[in-house]
Every structure is written in structure tokens, then in C-alpha cells.
PDB file of C-alpha atoms in Angstrom:
ATOM      1  CA  ASP A   1      -8.182  21.155 114.837  1.00  0.00           C
ATOM      2  CA  ILE A   2      -4.654  19.761 115.430  1.00  0.00           C
ATOM      3  CA  VAL A   3      -4.423  15.927 114.978  1.00  0.00           C
ATOM      4  CA  MET A   4      -2.180  13.777 117.442  1.00  0.00           C
ATOM      5  CA  THR A   5      -0.914  10.509 116.514  1.00  0.00           C
ATOM      6  CA  GLN A   6       1.142   8.018 118.794  1.00  0.00           C
ATOM      7  CA  SER A   7       3.253   5.213 117.970  1.00  0.00           C
ATOM      8  CA  PRO A   8       3.294   2.567 118.440  1.00  0.00           C
ATOM      9  CA  ASP A   9      -0.169   1.519 119.672  1.00  0.00           C
ATOM     10  CA  SER A  10       1.211  -0.674 122.213  1.00  0.00           C
ATOM     11  CA  LEU A  11       4.680  -2.086 123.239  1.00  0.00           C
ATOM     12  CA  THR A  12       6.192  -5.008 125.418  1.00  0.00           C
ATOM     13  CA  VAL A  13       9.320  -4.146 127.218  1.00  0.00           C
ATOM     14  CA  SER A  14      11.343  -6.178 129.483  1.00  0.00           C
ATOM     15  CA  LEU A  15      12.073  -4.927 133.006  1.00  0.00           C
ATOM     16  CA  GLY A  16      15.019  -2.794 133.437  1.00  0.00           C
ATOM     17  CA  GLU A  17      14.753  -1.890 129.384  1.00  0.00           C
ATOM     18  CA  ARG A  18      14.278   1.259 127.553  1.00  0.00           C
ATOM     19  CA  ALA A  19      10.722   2.076 126.432  1.00  0.00           C
ATOM     20  CA  THR A  20      10.025   5.056 123.758  1.00  0.00           C
ATOM     21  CA  ILE A  21       6.782   6.368 122.676  1.00  0.00           C
ATOM     22  CA  ASN A  22       6.388   8.542 119.769  1.00  0.00           C
ATOM     23  CA  CYS A  23       3.962  11.439 119.388  1.00  0.00           C
ATOM     24  CA  LYS A  24       3.498  13.266 116.060  1.00  0.00           C
ATOM     25  CA  SER A  25       1.211  16.643 115.982  1.00  0.00           C
ATOM     26  CA  SER A  26      -0.194  17.328 112.435  1.00  0.00           C
ATOM     27  CA  GLN A  27       0.818  20.932 112.880  1.00  0.00           C
ATOM     28  CA  SER A  28       3.441  22.548 114.960  1.00  0.00           C
ATOM     29  CA  VAL A  29       2.714  23.307 118.565  1.00  0.00           C
ATOM     30  CA  LEU A  30       5.948  25.285 119.307  1.00  0.00           C
ATOM     31  CA  TYR A  31       4.967  28.986 120.481  1.00  0.00           C
ATOM     32  CA  SER A  32       7.559  31.414 118.859  1.00  0.00           C
ATOM     33  CA  SER A  33       7.077  34.119 121.010  1.00  0.00           C
ATOM     34  CA  ASN A  34       8.268  32.085 124.254  1.00  0.00           C
ATOM     35  CA  ASN A  35       9.965  29.165 122.505  1.00  0.00           C
ATOM     36  CA  LYS A  36       8.016  26.600 124.220  1.00  0.00           C
ATOM     37  CA  ASN A  37       6.300  23.556 122.907  1.00  0.00           C
ATOM     38  CA  TYR A  38       2.920  23.177 124.068  1.00  0.00           C
ATOM     39  CA  LEU A  39       2.728  19.542 124.278  1.00  0.00           C
ATOM     40  CA  GLY A  40       2.373  17.239 127.469  1.00  0.00           C
ATOM     41  CA  TRP A  41       2.248  13.504 128.357  1.00  0.00           C
ATOM     42  CA  TYR A  42       0.028  11.596 130.693  1.00  0.00           C
ATOM     43  CA  GLN A  43       0.294   8.348 132.492  1.00  0.00           C
ATOM     44  CA  GLN A  44      -2.971   6.710 133.336  1.00  0.00           C
ATOM     45  CA  LYS A  45      -3.271   3.015 134.914  1.00  0.00           C
ATOM     46  CA  PRO A  46      -6.398   1.164 135.145  1.00  0.00           C
ATOM     47  CA  GLY A  47      -9.032   2.536 137.136  1.00  0.00           C
ATOM     48  CA  GLN A  48      -7.773   5.819 137.885  1.00  0.00           C
ATOM     49  CA  PRO A  49      -7.624   9.196 136.375  1.00  0.00           C
ATOM     50  CA  PRO A  50      -4.501  10.297 134.144  1.00  0.00           C
ATOM     51  CA  LYS A  51      -1.153  11.797 135.772  1.00  0.00           C
ATOM     52  CA  LEU A  52       0.714  14.322 134.359  1.00  0.00           C
ATOM     53  CA  LEU A  53       4.327  13.402 133.862  1.00  0.00           C
ATOM     54  CA  ILE A  54       6.005  15.725 131.400  1.00  0.00           C
ATOM     55  CA  TYR A  55       4.675  19.528 130.047  1.00  0.00           C
ATOM     56  CA  TRP A  56       6.125  22.321 127.896  1.00  0.00           C
ATOM     57  CA  ALA A  57       7.554  18.797 126.088  1.00  0.00           C
ATOM     58  CA  SER A  58      10.335  18.100 128.261  1.00  0.00           C
ATOM     59  CA  THR A  59       9.582  19.360 131.713  1.00  0.00           C
ATOM     60  CA  ARG A  60       9.240  16.869 134.371  1.00  0.00           C
ATOM     61  CA  GLU A  61       6.176  17.233 136.724  1.00  0.00           C
ATOM     62  CA  SER A  62       7.268  17.515 140.697  1.00  0.00           C
ATOM     63  CA  GLY A  63       7.548  14.068 141.977  1.00  0.00           C
ATOM     64  CA  VAL A  64       7.894  12.095 138.387  1.00  0.00           C
ATOM     65  CA  PRO A  65      10.946   9.658 138.668  1.00  0.00           C
ATOM     66  CA  ASP A  66      13.751  10.817 136.541  1.00  0.00           C
ATOM     67  CA  ARG A  67      13.609   7.707 134.318  1.00  0.00           C
ATOM     68  CA  PHE A  68      10.820   9.528 132.511  1.00  0.00           C
ATOM     69  CA  SER A  69      11.904  12.140 130.024  1.00  0.00           C
ATOM     70  CA  GLY A  70      10.530  13.996 127.263  1.00  0.00           C
ATOM     71  CA  SER A  71      11.934  15.509 124.196  1.00  0.00           C
ATOM     72  CA  GLY A  72      11.204  16.897 120.494  1.00  0.00           C
ATOM     73  CA  SER A  73      10.087  20.250 118.852  1.00  0.00           C
ATOM     74  CA  GLY A  74       7.728  21.684 116.343  1.00  0.00           C
ATOM     75  CA  THR A  75       5.603  18.261 115.544  1.00  0.00           C
ATOM     76  CA  ASP A  76       7.503  15.521 116.559  1.00  0.00           C
ATOM     77  CA  PHE A  77       7.992  14.539 120.191  1.00  0.00           C
ATOM     78  CA  THR A  78       9.252  11.571 122.583  1.00  0.00           C
ATOM     79  CA  LEU A  79       8.574  10.066 125.704  1.00  0.00           C
ATOM     80  CA  THR A  80      11.170   7.492 127.292  1.00  0.00           C
ATOM     81  CA  ILE A  81      11.050   5.442 130.038  1.00  0.00           C
ATOM     82  CA  SER A  82      14.713   4.867 130.560  1.00  0.00           C
ATOM     83  CA  SER A  83      14.510   1.778 132.715  1.00  0.00           C
ATOM     84  CA  LEU A  84      10.897   0.360 132.935  1.00  0.00           C
ATOM     85  CA  GLN A  85       9.703  -0.841 136.493  1.00  0.00           C
ATOM     86  CA  ALA A  86       6.543  -2.917 137.071  1.00  0.00           C
ATOM     87  CA  GLU A  87       4.478   0.154 138.348  1.00  0.00           C
ATOM     88  CA  ASP A  88       5.226   1.834 134.319  1.00  0.00           C
ATOM     89  CA  VAL A  89       2.565  -0.490 133.163  1.00  0.00           C
ATOM     90  CA  ALA A  90      -0.227   1.875 131.898  1.00  0.00           C
ATOM     91  CA  VAL A  91      -1.337   3.829 128.925  1.00  0.00           C
ATOM     92  CA  TYR A  92       0.265   6.782 127.967  1.00  0.00           C
ATOM     93  CA  TYR A  93      -1.310   9.917 125.961  1.00  0.00           C
ATOM     94  CA  CYS A  94       0.277  13.126 124.640  1.00  0.00           C
ATOM     95  CA  GLN A  95      -1.629  16.193 124.243  1.00  0.00           C
ATOM     96  CA  GLN A  96      -1.466  19.458 122.865  1.00  0.00           C
ATOM     97  CA  TYR A  97      -2.702  22.551 124.392  1.00  0.00           C
ATOM     98  CA  TYR A  98      -1.423  25.043 121.935  1.00  0.00           C
ATOM     99  CA  SER A  99      -4.785  25.618 119.893  1.00  0.00           C
ATOM    100  CA  ILE A 100      -8.227  24.724 120.818  1.00  0.00           C
ATOM    101  CA  PRO A 101      -9.542  22.430 120.366  1.00  0.00           C
ATOM    102  CA  PHE A 102      -6.890  20.849 122.878  1.00  0.00           C
ATOM    103  CA  THR A 103      -6.406  17.297 121.532  1.00  0.00           C
ATOM    104  CA  PHE A 104      -4.984  13.967 122.852  1.00  0.00           C
ATOM    105  CA  GLY A 105      -3.163  11.334 120.967  1.00  0.00           C
ATOM    106  CA  PRO A 106      -4.896   7.882 121.149  1.00  0.00           C
ATOM    107  CA  GLY A 107      -2.670   6.275 123.506  1.00  0.00           C
ATOM    108  CA  THR A 108       0.003   3.928 123.892  1.00  0.00           C
ATOM    109  CA  LYS A 109      -0.255   1.149 125.969  1.00  0.00           C
ATOM    110  CA  VAL A 110       2.680  -0.315 127.857  1.00  0.00           C
ATOM    111  CA  ASP A 111       3.372  -3.699 128.991  1.00  0.00           C
ATOM    112  CA  ILE A 112       5.956  -6.124 130.667  1.00  0.00           C
ATOM    113  CA  LYS A 113       7.538  -8.826 128.614  1.00  0.00           C
TER     114      LYS A 113
ATOM    115  CA  GLU B   1      -3.613  18.685 149.347  1.00  0.00           C
ATOM    116  CA  VAL B   2      -5.417  19.463 146.065  1.00  0.00           C
ATOM    117  CA  GLN B   3      -8.520  17.633 145.582  1.00  0.00           C
ATOM    118  CA  LEU B   4     -11.062  17.446 142.961  1.00  0.00           C
ATOM    119  CA  LEU B   5     -14.315  15.722 143.490  1.00  0.00           C
ATOM    120  CA  GLU B   6     -16.616  15.222 140.936  1.00  0.00           C
ATOM    121  CA  SER B   7     -20.478  14.336 141.128  1.00  0.00           C
ATOM    122  CA  GLY B   8     -23.695  14.652 139.254  1.00  0.00           C
ATOM    123  CA  GLY B   9     -23.138  11.746 136.786  1.00  0.00           C
ATOM    124  CA  ASP B  10     -26.383   9.532 136.203  1.00  0.00           C
ATOM    125  CA  LEU B  11     -28.471   7.615 133.480  1.00  0.00           C
ATOM    126  CA  VAL B  12     -30.424  10.049 131.492  1.00  0.00           C
ATOM    127  CA  GLN B  13     -32.248   9.357 128.174  1.00  0.00           C
ATOM    128  CA  PRO B  14     -31.310  10.664 124.880  1.00  0.00           C
ATOM    129  CA  GLY B  15     -32.149  14.520 124.269  1.00  0.00           C
ATOM    130  CA  GLY B  16     -32.372  14.941 128.362  1.00  0.00           C
ATOM    131  CA  SER B  17     -29.850  17.292 130.339  1.00  0.00           C
ATOM    132  CA  LEU B  18     -27.457  16.896 133.481  1.00  0.00           C
ATOM    133  CA  ARG B  19     -25.116  19.348 135.544  1.00  0.00           C
ATOM    134  CA  LEU B  20     -21.829  17.814 136.854  1.00  0.00           C
ATOM    135  CA  SER B  21     -20.405  19.480 139.596  1.00  0.00           C
ATOM    136  CA  CYS B  22     -16.644  19.533 140.553  1.00  0.00           C
ATOM    137  CA  ALA B  23     -15.704  20.683 143.967  1.00  0.00           C
ATOM    138  CA  ALA B  24     -12.267  22.008 144.338  1.00  0.00           C
ATOM    139  CA  SER B  25      -9.903  22.101 147.608  1.00  0.00           C
ATOM    140  CA  GLY B  26      -6.550  22.376 148.979  1.00  0.00           C
ATOM    141  CA  PHE B  27      -5.709  25.297 146.584  1.00  0.00           C
ATOM    142  CA  THR B  28      -6.484  28.749 145.648  1.00  0.00           C
ATOM    143  CA  PHE B  29      -9.628  28.046 143.075  1.00  0.00           C
ATOM    144  CA  GLY B  30      -9.977  31.471 141.723  1.00  0.00           C
ATOM    145  CA  SER B  31      -6.494  31.623 140.396  1.00  0.00           C
ATOM    146  CA  TYR B  32      -6.483  28.575 138.029  1.00  0.00           C
ATOM    147  CA  ALA B  33      -8.122  27.560 134.871  1.00  0.00           C
ATOM    148  CA  MET B  34     -10.124  24.385 134.823  1.00  0.00           C
ATOM    149  CA  SER B  35     -10.982  21.994 132.220  1.00  0.00           C
ATOM    150  CA  TRP B  36     -13.504  18.861 131.629  1.00  0.00           C
ATOM    151  CA  VAL B  37     -11.869  15.806 129.936  1.00  0.00           C
ATOM    152  CA  ARG B  38     -14.046  12.789 129.170  1.00  0.00           C
ATOM    153  CA  GLN B  39     -13.425   9.037 128.565  1.00  0.00           C
ATOM    154  CA  ALA B  40     -15.706   6.837 126.936  1.00  0.00           C
ATOM    155  CA  PRO B  41     -15.777   3.069 128.092  1.00  0.00           C
ATOM    156  CA  GLY B  42     -12.631   1.287 126.905  1.00  0.00           C
ATOM    157  CA  LYS B  43     -11.712   4.554 124.779  1.00  0.00           C
ATOM    158  CA  GLY B  44      -8.795   7.220 124.778  1.00  0.00           C
ATOM    159  CA  LEU B  45      -9.167  10.608 126.388  1.00  0.00           C
ATOM    160  CA  GLU B  46     -11.041  13.642 124.698  1.00  0.00           C
ATOM    161  CA  TRP B  47     -10.887  17.398 125.903  1.00  0.00           C
ATOM    162  CA  VAL B  48     -14.640  18.911 126.317  1.00  0.00           C
ATOM    163  CA  SER B  49     -13.953  22.513 127.784  1.00  0.00           C
ATOM    164  CA  VAL B  50     -11.877  24.891 129.712  1.00  0.00           C
ATOM    165  CA  ILE B  51     -12.912  28.032 131.543  1.00  0.00           C
ATOM    166  CA  SER B  52     -10.220  30.824 132.559  1.00  0.00           C
ATOM    167  CA  ASP B  53      -9.640  31.534 136.140  1.00  0.00           C
ATOM    168  CA  ASN B  54     -12.256  34.238 136.317  1.00  0.00           C
ATOM    169  CA  GLY B  55     -15.018  32.457 134.194  1.00  0.00           C
ATOM    170  CA  GLY B  56     -14.800  35.421 131.720  1.00  0.00           C
ATOM    171  CA  SER B  57     -12.989  32.802 128.826  1.00  0.00           C
ATOM    172  CA  THR B  58     -14.664  29.775 127.770  1.00  0.00           C
ATOM    173  CA  TYR B  59     -13.735  27.059 124.980  1.00  0.00           C
ATOM    174  CA  TYR B  60     -15.149  24.030 123.702  1.00  0.00           C
ATOM    175  CA  ALA B  61     -14.555  20.779 121.780  1.00  0.00           C
ATOM    176  CA  GLY B  62     -16.519  21.098 118.345  1.00  0.00           C
ATOM    177  CA  SER B  63     -18.824  17.823 119.556  1.00  0.00           C
ATOM    178  CA  VAL B  64     -20.226  19.358 122.658  1.00  0.00           C
ATOM    179  CA  LYS B  65     -20.266  23.306 121.213  1.00  0.00           C
ATOM    180  CA  GLY B  66     -23.835  24.923 121.767  1.00  0.00           C
ATOM    181  CA  ARG B  67     -24.987  21.710 123.851  1.00  0.00           C
ATOM    182  CA  PHE B  68     -22.516  21.985 126.778  1.00  0.00           C
ATOM    183  CA  THR B  69     -21.996  24.913 129.083  1.00  0.00           C
ATOM    184  CA  ILE B  70     -18.852  25.484 131.653  1.00  0.00           C
ATOM    185  CA  SER B  71     -19.161  27.516 134.585  1.00  0.00           C
ATOM    186  CA  ARG B  72     -17.582  27.980 137.818  1.00  0.00           C
ATOM    187  CA  ASP B  73     -18.541  29.689 140.944  1.00  0.00           C
ATOM    188  CA  ASN B  74     -15.069  30.725 142.656  1.00  0.00           C
ATOM    189  CA  SER B  75     -16.936  31.643 145.829  1.00  0.00           C
ATOM    190  CA  LYS B  76     -17.838  27.833 146.206  1.00  0.00           C
ATOM    191  CA  ASN B  77     -14.675  26.575 144.702  1.00  0.00           C
ATOM    192  CA  THR B  78     -16.817  24.578 142.497  1.00  0.00           C
ATOM    193  CA  LEU B  79     -16.534  23.903 138.746  1.00  0.00           C
ATOM    194  CA  TYR B  80     -19.758  22.927 136.484  1.00  0.00           C
ATOM    195  CA  LEU B  81     -20.572  21.518 133.121  1.00  0.00           C
ATOM    196  CA  GLN B  82     -24.248  21.973 132.192  1.00  0.00           C
ATOM    197  CA  MET B  83     -24.767  19.103 129.190  1.00  0.00           C
ATOM    198  CA  ASN B  84     -28.292  19.408 127.254  1.00  0.00           C
ATOM    199  CA  SER B  85     -29.284  17.788 124.158  1.00  0.00           C
ATOM    200  CA  LEU B  86     -27.358  14.433 125.620  1.00  0.00           C
ATOM    201  CA  ARG B  87     -26.643  11.669 122.842  1.00  0.00           C
ATOM    202  CA  ALA B  88     -25.509   8.315 123.179  1.00  0.00           C
ATOM    203  CA  GLU B  89     -21.824   9.171 122.237  1.00  0.00           C
ATOM    204  CA  ASP B  90     -21.924  11.945 125.001  1.00  0.00           C
ATOM    205  CA  THR B  91     -21.447   8.607 127.550  1.00  0.00           C
ATOM    206  CA  ALA B  92     -18.192   8.735 129.478  1.00  0.00           C
ATOM    207  CA  VAL B  93     -16.552   9.131 132.875  1.00  0.00           C
ATOM    208  CA  TYR B  94     -16.101  13.198 132.886  1.00  0.00           C
ATOM    209  CA  HIS B  95     -13.314  14.312 134.861  1.00  0.00           C
ATOM    210  CA  CYS B  96     -12.305  17.779 136.012  1.00  0.00           C
ATOM    211  CA  ALA B  97      -8.706  18.989 135.628  1.00  0.00           C
ATOM    212  CA  ARG B  98      -6.656  22.027 136.961  1.00  0.00           C
ATOM    213  CA  GLY B  99      -4.811  23.704 134.222  1.00  0.00           C
ATOM    214  CA  LEU B 100      -2.066  26.524 135.139  1.00  0.00           C
ATOM    215  CA  ARG B 101      -2.461  29.313 137.026  1.00  0.00           C
ATOM    216  CA  GLY B 102      -3.854  32.285 135.130  1.00  0.00           C
ATOM    217  CA  SER B 103      -3.850  30.481 131.823  1.00  0.00           C
ATOM    218  CA  CYS B 104      -6.325  28.277 129.749  1.00  0.00           C
ATOM    219  CA  TYR B 105      -3.367  27.178 127.390  1.00  0.00           C
ATOM    220  CA  SER B 106      -1.802  24.856 129.864  1.00  0.00           C
ATOM    221  CA  SER B 107      -1.246  21.169 130.697  1.00  0.00           C
ATOM    222  CA  LEU B 108      -3.243  19.654 133.405  1.00  0.00           C
ATOM    223  CA  ASP B 109      -1.692  18.892 136.298  1.00  0.00           C
ATOM    224  CA  TYR B 110      -4.412  17.328 139.085  1.00  0.00           C
ATOM    225  CA  TRP B 111      -7.334  15.358 137.746  1.00  0.00           C
ATOM    226  CA  GLY B 112     -10.422  14.027 139.753  1.00  0.00           C
ATOM    227  CA  GLN B 113     -11.652  10.349 139.805  1.00  0.00           C
ATOM    228  CA  GLY B 114     -14.512  11.277 137.343  1.00  0.00           C
ATOM    229  CA  SER B 115     -18.421  10.811 137.175  1.00  0.00           C
ATOM    230  CA  LEU B 116     -20.028   8.551 134.977  1.00  0.00           C
ATOM    231  CA  VAL B 117     -22.684   9.795 132.609  1.00  0.00           C
ATOM    232  CA  THR B 118     -24.676   7.309 130.824  1.00  0.00           C
ATOM    233  CA  VAL B 119     -27.074   8.204 127.836  1.00  0.00           C
ATOM    234  CA  SER B 120     -29.352   5.447 126.898  1.00  0.00           C
ATOM    235  CA  SER B 121     -33.221   4.575 126.720  1.00  0.00           C
TER     236      SER B 121
END
């Protein structure tokens, strides 16, 4: 199984500041035949189901604010919130869908300082 | 508008069985892979199972393989999860979620609110 790790476990950021979350997979999730990284990012607010933010590691889902961006390739990925807003307080998960079983990272909790 | 509505969650004794349903609307259900993802109370997300658009391919997490069965009825726009030999560690909110058109290997772009399964004596 591919193991997903995230860092940090939690972070506290001032409003308007940048938040950076890292995700690492135990093996590459880059599919060479189509050059796509099979990696997604989700946001989950309390009492709500997860919401897809980013897929193929860097493609923003329709309707997601452009302050959210994804980067990375192979085994190392980053979700960046360029200017944190109050509504971004949530837990963020990465997920690989390269190989079965699809696995999620443990989550990173983002709060306002 | 895409909607996914889970039902069937309940309190069940260890060793018991339960079937969850997920009613889909607002899209061509039979064109999309569908997944189940669960979340134990206060814990993170755990992928459970995925089924292809025509039901011909199914895959499971190791923790549920041999005990859970995913299926779908495209004529009824409904996804199912049959859960047998339930254990305390299966206690969780179970979400159904939509994958990409035509592929099991995809991110999940729409999620239901979830159905709570509690396994306890």
C-alpha cells in the first residue's frame, strides 16, 4: 500500500498570510504514460463532508478560489493557501488514487492565529 | 445539481450485517465510478471501496475485503455497500462519493453527507 504522510499536523496562520501543507507518498504517484500525478487535495470543515480542491496534483476544481494551489510531482506535493481567509479554517487531506487501495494522508488542521 | 444521499446506517452488534444505500441525482449515474469512504469519530478519512461505472470492476481496502461488497443499480441510480461480519472498528460515518467519468482511478468530486454505522453490543 502507498503510505501518505502530511506535515505539519496542524498550523496556525494569521489572516492574509500564506499557509503551506506538505504531502509525501511512499512511492511515486506519477503515471508515466500520461505524465499525470494521481494526487488530490480535500478540505473538510466540521460537520461537513470533504470537498475536492485540487486534482492531478495541480488542477483546481471548478469554483475553488484561486488562493488555493497545488504543486509537486512524484512523491512530494504541496498545497498552498496564498492568503488565508477565515473560511479556510478546516482539516486538509491529500489522497493518492494511483494504486489500490487509494489512501489518504492523516490530515492537517489549519487555524487562524 | 449533483446530490448524493446515503441511508441505512444504524446501531448493529458485532458480527452483524448492514446494507448502506446512496441515492444519486443530478447527473448520469451510470457514467461515473463511485466510491465509499469512511471516517471514524474524530479520525481521518479512510477509503473503503470503488466500483466502475458499469459495475464490472470492484476494489476494496484490505481492512474490509471479504466482508464488504460494493454494488450498484444504474437503473435506480443507487450505490450500495453490503457490510457483513461487522467489527467495532467499522464504526464510522460512511460517505459515498463520485469519481471521474469512466475511471475508477480518480479524485472524488462530489460527496454525500454520510450515514453513521455504529458497531457495538
